Coordinates of C-alpha atoms in Angstrom, one line a residue:
X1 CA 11.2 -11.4 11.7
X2 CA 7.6 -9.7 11.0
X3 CA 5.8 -12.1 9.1
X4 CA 4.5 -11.6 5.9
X5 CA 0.7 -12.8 4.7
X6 CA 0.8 -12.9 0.9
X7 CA -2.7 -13.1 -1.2
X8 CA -3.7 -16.5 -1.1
X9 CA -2.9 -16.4 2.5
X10 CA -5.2 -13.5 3.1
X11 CA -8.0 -14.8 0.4
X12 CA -8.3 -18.0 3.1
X13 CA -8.2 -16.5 5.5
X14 CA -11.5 -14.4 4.8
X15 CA -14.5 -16.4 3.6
X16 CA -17.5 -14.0 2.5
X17 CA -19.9 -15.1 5.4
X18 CA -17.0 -14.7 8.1
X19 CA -15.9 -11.1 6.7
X20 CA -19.5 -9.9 6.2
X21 CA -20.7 -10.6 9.7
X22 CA -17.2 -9.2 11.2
X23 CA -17.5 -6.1 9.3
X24 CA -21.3 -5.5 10.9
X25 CA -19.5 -6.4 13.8
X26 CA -16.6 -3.9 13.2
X27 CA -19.4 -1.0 11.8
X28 CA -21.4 -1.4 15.3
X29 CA -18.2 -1.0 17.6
X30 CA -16.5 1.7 15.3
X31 CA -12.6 2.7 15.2
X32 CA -10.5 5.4 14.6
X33 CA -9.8 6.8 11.3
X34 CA -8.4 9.6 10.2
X35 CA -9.3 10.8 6.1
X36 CA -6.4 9.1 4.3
X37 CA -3.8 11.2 3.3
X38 CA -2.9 11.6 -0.3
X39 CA 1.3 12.8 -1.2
X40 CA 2.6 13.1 -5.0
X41 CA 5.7 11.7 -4.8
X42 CA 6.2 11.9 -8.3
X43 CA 4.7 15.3 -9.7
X44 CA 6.8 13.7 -13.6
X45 CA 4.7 10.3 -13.3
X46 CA 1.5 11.2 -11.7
X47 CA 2.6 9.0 -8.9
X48 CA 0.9 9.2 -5.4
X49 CA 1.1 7.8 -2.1
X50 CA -1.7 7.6 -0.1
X51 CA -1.8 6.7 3.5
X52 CA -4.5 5.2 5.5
X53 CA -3.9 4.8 9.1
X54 CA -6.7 3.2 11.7
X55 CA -6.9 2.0 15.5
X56 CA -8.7 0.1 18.1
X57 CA -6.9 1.4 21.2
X58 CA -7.8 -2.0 23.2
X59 CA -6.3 -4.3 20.5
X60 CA -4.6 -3.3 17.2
X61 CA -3.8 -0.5 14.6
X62 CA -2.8 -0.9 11.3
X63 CA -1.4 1.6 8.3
X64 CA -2.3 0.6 4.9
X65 CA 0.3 2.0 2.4
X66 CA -0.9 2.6 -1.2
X67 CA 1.1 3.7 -4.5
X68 CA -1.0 4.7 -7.7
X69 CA 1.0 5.2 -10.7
X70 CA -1.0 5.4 -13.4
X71 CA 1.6 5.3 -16.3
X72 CA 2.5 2.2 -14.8
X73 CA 0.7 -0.5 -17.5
X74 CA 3.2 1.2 -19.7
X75 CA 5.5 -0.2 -17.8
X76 CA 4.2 -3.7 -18.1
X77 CA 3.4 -2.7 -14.1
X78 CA 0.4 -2.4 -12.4
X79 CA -1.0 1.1 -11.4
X80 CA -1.7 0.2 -7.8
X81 CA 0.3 -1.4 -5.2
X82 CA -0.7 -1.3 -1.8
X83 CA 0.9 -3.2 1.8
X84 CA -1.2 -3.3 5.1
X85 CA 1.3 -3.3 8.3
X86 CA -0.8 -4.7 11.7
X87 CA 0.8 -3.3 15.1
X88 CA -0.1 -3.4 18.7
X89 CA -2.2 -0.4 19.8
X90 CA -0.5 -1.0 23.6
X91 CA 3.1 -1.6 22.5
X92 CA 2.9 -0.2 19.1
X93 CA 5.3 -2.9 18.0
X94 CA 4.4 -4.8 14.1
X95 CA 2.7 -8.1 14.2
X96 CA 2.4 -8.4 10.8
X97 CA 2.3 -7.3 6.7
X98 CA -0.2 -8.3 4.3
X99 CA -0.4 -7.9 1.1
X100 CA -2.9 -5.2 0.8
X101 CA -4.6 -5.5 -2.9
X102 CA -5.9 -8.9 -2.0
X103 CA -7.0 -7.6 1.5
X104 CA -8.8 -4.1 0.2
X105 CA -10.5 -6.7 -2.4
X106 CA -11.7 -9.0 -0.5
X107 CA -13.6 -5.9 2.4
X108 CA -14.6 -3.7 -0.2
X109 CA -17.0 -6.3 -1.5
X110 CA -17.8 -7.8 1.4
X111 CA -18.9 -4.4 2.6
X112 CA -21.3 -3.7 -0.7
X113 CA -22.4 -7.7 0.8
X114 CA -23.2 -6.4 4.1
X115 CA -25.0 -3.0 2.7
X116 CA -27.3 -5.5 0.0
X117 CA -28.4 -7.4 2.9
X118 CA -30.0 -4.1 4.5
X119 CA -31.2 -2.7 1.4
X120 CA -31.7 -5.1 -1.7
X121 CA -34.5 -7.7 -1.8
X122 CA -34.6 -10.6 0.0
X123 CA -35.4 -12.7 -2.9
X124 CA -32.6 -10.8 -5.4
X125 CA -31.6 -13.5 -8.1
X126 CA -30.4 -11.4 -10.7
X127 CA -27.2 -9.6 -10.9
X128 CA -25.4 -7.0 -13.2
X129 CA -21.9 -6.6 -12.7
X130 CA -20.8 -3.0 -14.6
X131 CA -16.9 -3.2 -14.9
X132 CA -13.9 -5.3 -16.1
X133 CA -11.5 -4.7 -13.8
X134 CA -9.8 -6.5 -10.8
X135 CA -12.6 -6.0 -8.2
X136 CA -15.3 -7.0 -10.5
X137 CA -15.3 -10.7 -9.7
X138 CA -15.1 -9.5 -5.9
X139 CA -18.2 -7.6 -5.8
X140 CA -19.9 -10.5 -7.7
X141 CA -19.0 -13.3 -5.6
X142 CA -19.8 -11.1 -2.2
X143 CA -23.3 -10.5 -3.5
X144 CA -23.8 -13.9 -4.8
X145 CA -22.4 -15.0 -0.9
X146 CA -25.5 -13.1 1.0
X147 CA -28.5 -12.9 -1.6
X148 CA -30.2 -16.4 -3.9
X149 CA -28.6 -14.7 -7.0
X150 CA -29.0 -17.4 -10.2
X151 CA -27.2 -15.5 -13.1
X152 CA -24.7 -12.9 -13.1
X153 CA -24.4 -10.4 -16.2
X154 CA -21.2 -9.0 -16.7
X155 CA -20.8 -5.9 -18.9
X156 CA -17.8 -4.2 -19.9
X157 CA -17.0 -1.5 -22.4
X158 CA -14.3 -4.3 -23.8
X159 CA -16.2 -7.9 -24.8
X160 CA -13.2 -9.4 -24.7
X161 CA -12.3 -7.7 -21.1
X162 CA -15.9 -8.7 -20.0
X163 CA -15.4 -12.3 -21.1
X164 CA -12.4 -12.6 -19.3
X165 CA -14.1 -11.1 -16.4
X166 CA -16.5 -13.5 -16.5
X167 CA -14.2 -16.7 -16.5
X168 CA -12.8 -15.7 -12.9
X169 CA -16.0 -14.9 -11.5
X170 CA -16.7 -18.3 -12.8
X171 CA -13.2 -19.9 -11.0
X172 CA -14.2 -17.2 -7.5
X173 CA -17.9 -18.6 -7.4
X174 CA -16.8 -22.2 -7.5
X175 CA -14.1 -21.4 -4.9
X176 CA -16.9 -20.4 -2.8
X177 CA -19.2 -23.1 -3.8
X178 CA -21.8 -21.0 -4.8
X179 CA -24.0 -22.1 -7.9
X180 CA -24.9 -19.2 -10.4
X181 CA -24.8 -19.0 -14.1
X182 CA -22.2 -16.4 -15.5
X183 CA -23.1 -14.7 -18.4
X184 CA -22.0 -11.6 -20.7
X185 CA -23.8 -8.5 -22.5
X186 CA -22.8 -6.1 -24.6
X187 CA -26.5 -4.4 -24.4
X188 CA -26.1 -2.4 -20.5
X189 CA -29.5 -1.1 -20.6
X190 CA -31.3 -4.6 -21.1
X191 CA -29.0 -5.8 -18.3
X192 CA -29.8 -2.8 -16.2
X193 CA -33.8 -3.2 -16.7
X194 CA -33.7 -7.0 -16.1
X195 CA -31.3 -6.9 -12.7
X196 CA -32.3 -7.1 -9.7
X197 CA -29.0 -5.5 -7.7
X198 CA -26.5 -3.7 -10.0
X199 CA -22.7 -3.8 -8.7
X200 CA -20.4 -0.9 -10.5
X201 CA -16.9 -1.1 -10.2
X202 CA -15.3 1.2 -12.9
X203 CA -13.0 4.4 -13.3
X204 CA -15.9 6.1 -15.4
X205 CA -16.0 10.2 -15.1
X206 CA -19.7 10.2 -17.4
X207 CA -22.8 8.0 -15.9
X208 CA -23.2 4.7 -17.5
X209 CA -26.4 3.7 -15.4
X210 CA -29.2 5.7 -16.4
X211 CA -31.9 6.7 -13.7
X212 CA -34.4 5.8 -16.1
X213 CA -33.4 2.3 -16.8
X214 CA -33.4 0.7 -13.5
X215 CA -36.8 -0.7 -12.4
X216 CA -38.3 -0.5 -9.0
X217 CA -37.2 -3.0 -6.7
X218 CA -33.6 -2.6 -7.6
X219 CA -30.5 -2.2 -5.1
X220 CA -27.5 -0.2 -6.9
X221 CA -24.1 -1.2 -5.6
X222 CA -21.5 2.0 -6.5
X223 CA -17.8 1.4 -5.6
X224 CA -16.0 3.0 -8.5
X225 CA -15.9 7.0 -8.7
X226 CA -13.9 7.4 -5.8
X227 CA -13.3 10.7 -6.5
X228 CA -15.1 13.6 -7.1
X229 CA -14.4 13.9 -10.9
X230 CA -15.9 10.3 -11.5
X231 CA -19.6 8.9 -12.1
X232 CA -21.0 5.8 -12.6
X233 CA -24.7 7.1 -11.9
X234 CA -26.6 10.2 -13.8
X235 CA -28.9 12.4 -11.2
X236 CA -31.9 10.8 -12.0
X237 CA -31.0 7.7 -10.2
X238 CA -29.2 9.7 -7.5
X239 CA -32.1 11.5 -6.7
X240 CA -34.5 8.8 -7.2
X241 CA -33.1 6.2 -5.3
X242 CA -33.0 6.4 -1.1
X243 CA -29.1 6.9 -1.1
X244 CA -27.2 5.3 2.0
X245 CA -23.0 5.9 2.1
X246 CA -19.7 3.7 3.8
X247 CA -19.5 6.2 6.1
X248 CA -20.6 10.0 5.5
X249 CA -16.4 11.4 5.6
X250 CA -15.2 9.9 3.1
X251 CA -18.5 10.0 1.0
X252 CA -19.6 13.4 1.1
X253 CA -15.7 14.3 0.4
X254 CA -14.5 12.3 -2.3
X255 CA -17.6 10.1 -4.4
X256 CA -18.4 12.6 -7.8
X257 CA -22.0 10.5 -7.7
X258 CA -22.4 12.5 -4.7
X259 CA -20.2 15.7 -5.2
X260 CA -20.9 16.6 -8.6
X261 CA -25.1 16.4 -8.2
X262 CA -24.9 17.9 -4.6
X263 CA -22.6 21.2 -5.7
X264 CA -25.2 21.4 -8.7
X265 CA -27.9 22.1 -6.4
X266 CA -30.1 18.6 -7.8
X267 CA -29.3 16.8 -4.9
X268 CA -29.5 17.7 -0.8
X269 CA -27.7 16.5 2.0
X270 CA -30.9 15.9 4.3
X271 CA -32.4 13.6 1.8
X272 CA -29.1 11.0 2.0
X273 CA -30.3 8.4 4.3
X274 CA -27.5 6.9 6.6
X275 CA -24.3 5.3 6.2
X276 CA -23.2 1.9 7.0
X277 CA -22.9 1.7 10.9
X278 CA -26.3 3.4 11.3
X279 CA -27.4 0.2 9.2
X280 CA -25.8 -2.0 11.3
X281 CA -26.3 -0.7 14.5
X282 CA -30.3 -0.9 13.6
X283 CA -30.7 3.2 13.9
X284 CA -32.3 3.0 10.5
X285 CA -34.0 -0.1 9.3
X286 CA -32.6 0.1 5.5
X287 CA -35.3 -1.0 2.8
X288 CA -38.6 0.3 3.3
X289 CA -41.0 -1.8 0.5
X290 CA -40.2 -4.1 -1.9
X291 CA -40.8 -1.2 -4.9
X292 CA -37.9 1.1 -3.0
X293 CA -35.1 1.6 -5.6
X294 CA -31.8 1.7 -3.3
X295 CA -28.3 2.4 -3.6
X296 CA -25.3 2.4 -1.5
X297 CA -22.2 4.9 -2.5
X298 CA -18.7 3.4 -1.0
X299 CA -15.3 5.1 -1.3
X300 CA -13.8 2.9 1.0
X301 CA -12.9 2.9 5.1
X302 CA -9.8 1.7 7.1
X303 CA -12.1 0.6 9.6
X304 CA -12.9 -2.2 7.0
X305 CA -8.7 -3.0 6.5
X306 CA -8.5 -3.5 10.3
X307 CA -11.5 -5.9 10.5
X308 CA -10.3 -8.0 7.7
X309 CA -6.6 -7.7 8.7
X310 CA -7.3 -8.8 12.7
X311 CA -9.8 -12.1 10.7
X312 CA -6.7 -12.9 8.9
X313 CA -4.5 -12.6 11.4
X314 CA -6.2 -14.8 14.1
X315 CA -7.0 -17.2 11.0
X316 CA -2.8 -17.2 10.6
X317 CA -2.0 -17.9 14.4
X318 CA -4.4 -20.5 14.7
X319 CA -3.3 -22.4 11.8
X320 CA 0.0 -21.9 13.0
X321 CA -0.4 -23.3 16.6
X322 CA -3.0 -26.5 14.6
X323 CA 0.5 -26.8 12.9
X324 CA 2.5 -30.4 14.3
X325 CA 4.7 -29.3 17.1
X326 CA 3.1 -25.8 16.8
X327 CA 5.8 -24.5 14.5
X328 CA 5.0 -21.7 12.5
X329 CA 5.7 -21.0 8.8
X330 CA 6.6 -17.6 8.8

């Protein structure tokens, strides 16, 4: 039987300091991915399924399978469910399913970790986490993991969503026994002015961080707007800032911070930096003074699945063979 890694599995199995270093690791050698593919599969409910295949010819591929339904939370459901499936590139046989929410979580902020040690500020100790949702806590903790942050600011359009927000970014930060105070605003711009790296994880299709607001120094952390009708970022800051990407596909195809300003004629191609693996691989050196306002755009990249998925699956064997009489709980 194909084993099955379920959340908690997968959240142990990938510590932030492990998954950061991996990724760099990953973003140097480089896979490959075809752009996901994107099928309605039910045109009544808005339903799609979205297909994200990847491959290491030498050691594994893996398929990550995503639903959105977004008339699901009427439903009493959740809009996105999502199942990662590990095979052998030589024999193309399974090795393994993960759960994939916990999995996409847990690399897409460790990736916006591994960006902020390129491009914010060594001595960063002041965050502002934009967004209520799932990944919100993510992105903190993974930030809090690779810079001296001392308080994080959660905002959310909901106080009530942002409180809530801000009691498991409490419970993920003692997890990882990392010491910051967690607070909450209701006033974004103050938080903006007063942050040192701004993390924005929302389904906004208006900006909500204003160019104007953010000081110099700043590092701005965009993983919401993943597609091209979104925004979390007016032009001003996108064409202030020194603008680095995940990787320039799925970027320059599908992030509206990008799209919208770059079809409007405000904002060129030639003055985007580099994306991740250029960071990585040390072909640009990221932050260039300490008065540099940066930001990194992510839409997400299966090369980042397969990195965390082969982590958790070496973390599964080994615990299985450190098990007495090496059996395995599958």
């Amino acid at each position: 039987m194909v084993p099955f890694l379920n959340a908690g599995q997968i959240s142990a199995a990938l510590p932030y300091p492990t998954l950061v270093e991996s990724l760099r690791l990953s973003f140097r050698k480089g896979a490959e991915a075809p752009r996901r593919h994107v099928h309605p599969i039910s045109p009544d409910s808005e339903a799609v399924l979205l297909l994200m295949p990847v491959w290491q010819p030498e050691r594994h591929t893996g398929v990550k399978v995503v639903t959105v339904a977004p008339r699901n939370p009427q439903r009493g459901l959740p809009s996105v469910h999502s199942i990662f499936m590990l095979l052998d590139s030589a024999t193309g046989a399974p090795i393994c399913l993960m759960d994939g929410e916990e999995l996409t979580l847990r690399r897409t902020a460790a990736a916006s970790a591994l960006a902020s040690e390129y491009l914010s500020r060594a001595d960063s100790s002041r965050l502002l986490a934009v967004g209520t949702g799932s990944l919100a806590p993510y992105m903190a903790t993974a930030h809090c993991a690779v810079r001296p942050i001392s308080t994080v600011t959660v905002w959310g359009r909901s106080p009530d969503k942002a409180t809530h927000a801000a009691a498991l970014l409490r419970q993920q930060l003692e997890a990882s026994g990392i010491q910051a105070e967690v607070e909450t605003t209701t006033d974004l711009e103050a938080g903006v002015r007063s942050a040192d790296i701004i993390t924005c994880a929302t389904t906004s299709t208006t900006p909500i961080v204003h160019g104007d607001w953010v000081r110099p120094g700043t590092h701005v952390d965009l993983v919401g707007g993943f597609r091209p009708n979104m925004r979390e970022a007016d032009d001003a800051l996108m064409c202030g800032a020194a603008v680095f990407v995940d990787t320039w596909n799925g970027a320059l195809a599908e992030a509206g911070d990008l799209v919208q300003p770059m079809e409007a004629g405000r904002l060129e191609r030639a003055s985007l930096q580099a994306e991740l693996a250029d960071l990585c691989a040390g072909r640009h050196p990221g932050r260039s003074d300490t008065r540099q306002v940066t930001l990194f755009k992510s839409v997400g990249a299966a090369l980042e699945d397969l990195c965390a998925a082969d982590l958790a699956w070496d973390h599964h064997c080994r615990q299985a063979t450190s098990r007495p009489h090496g059996g395995a709980a599958f």
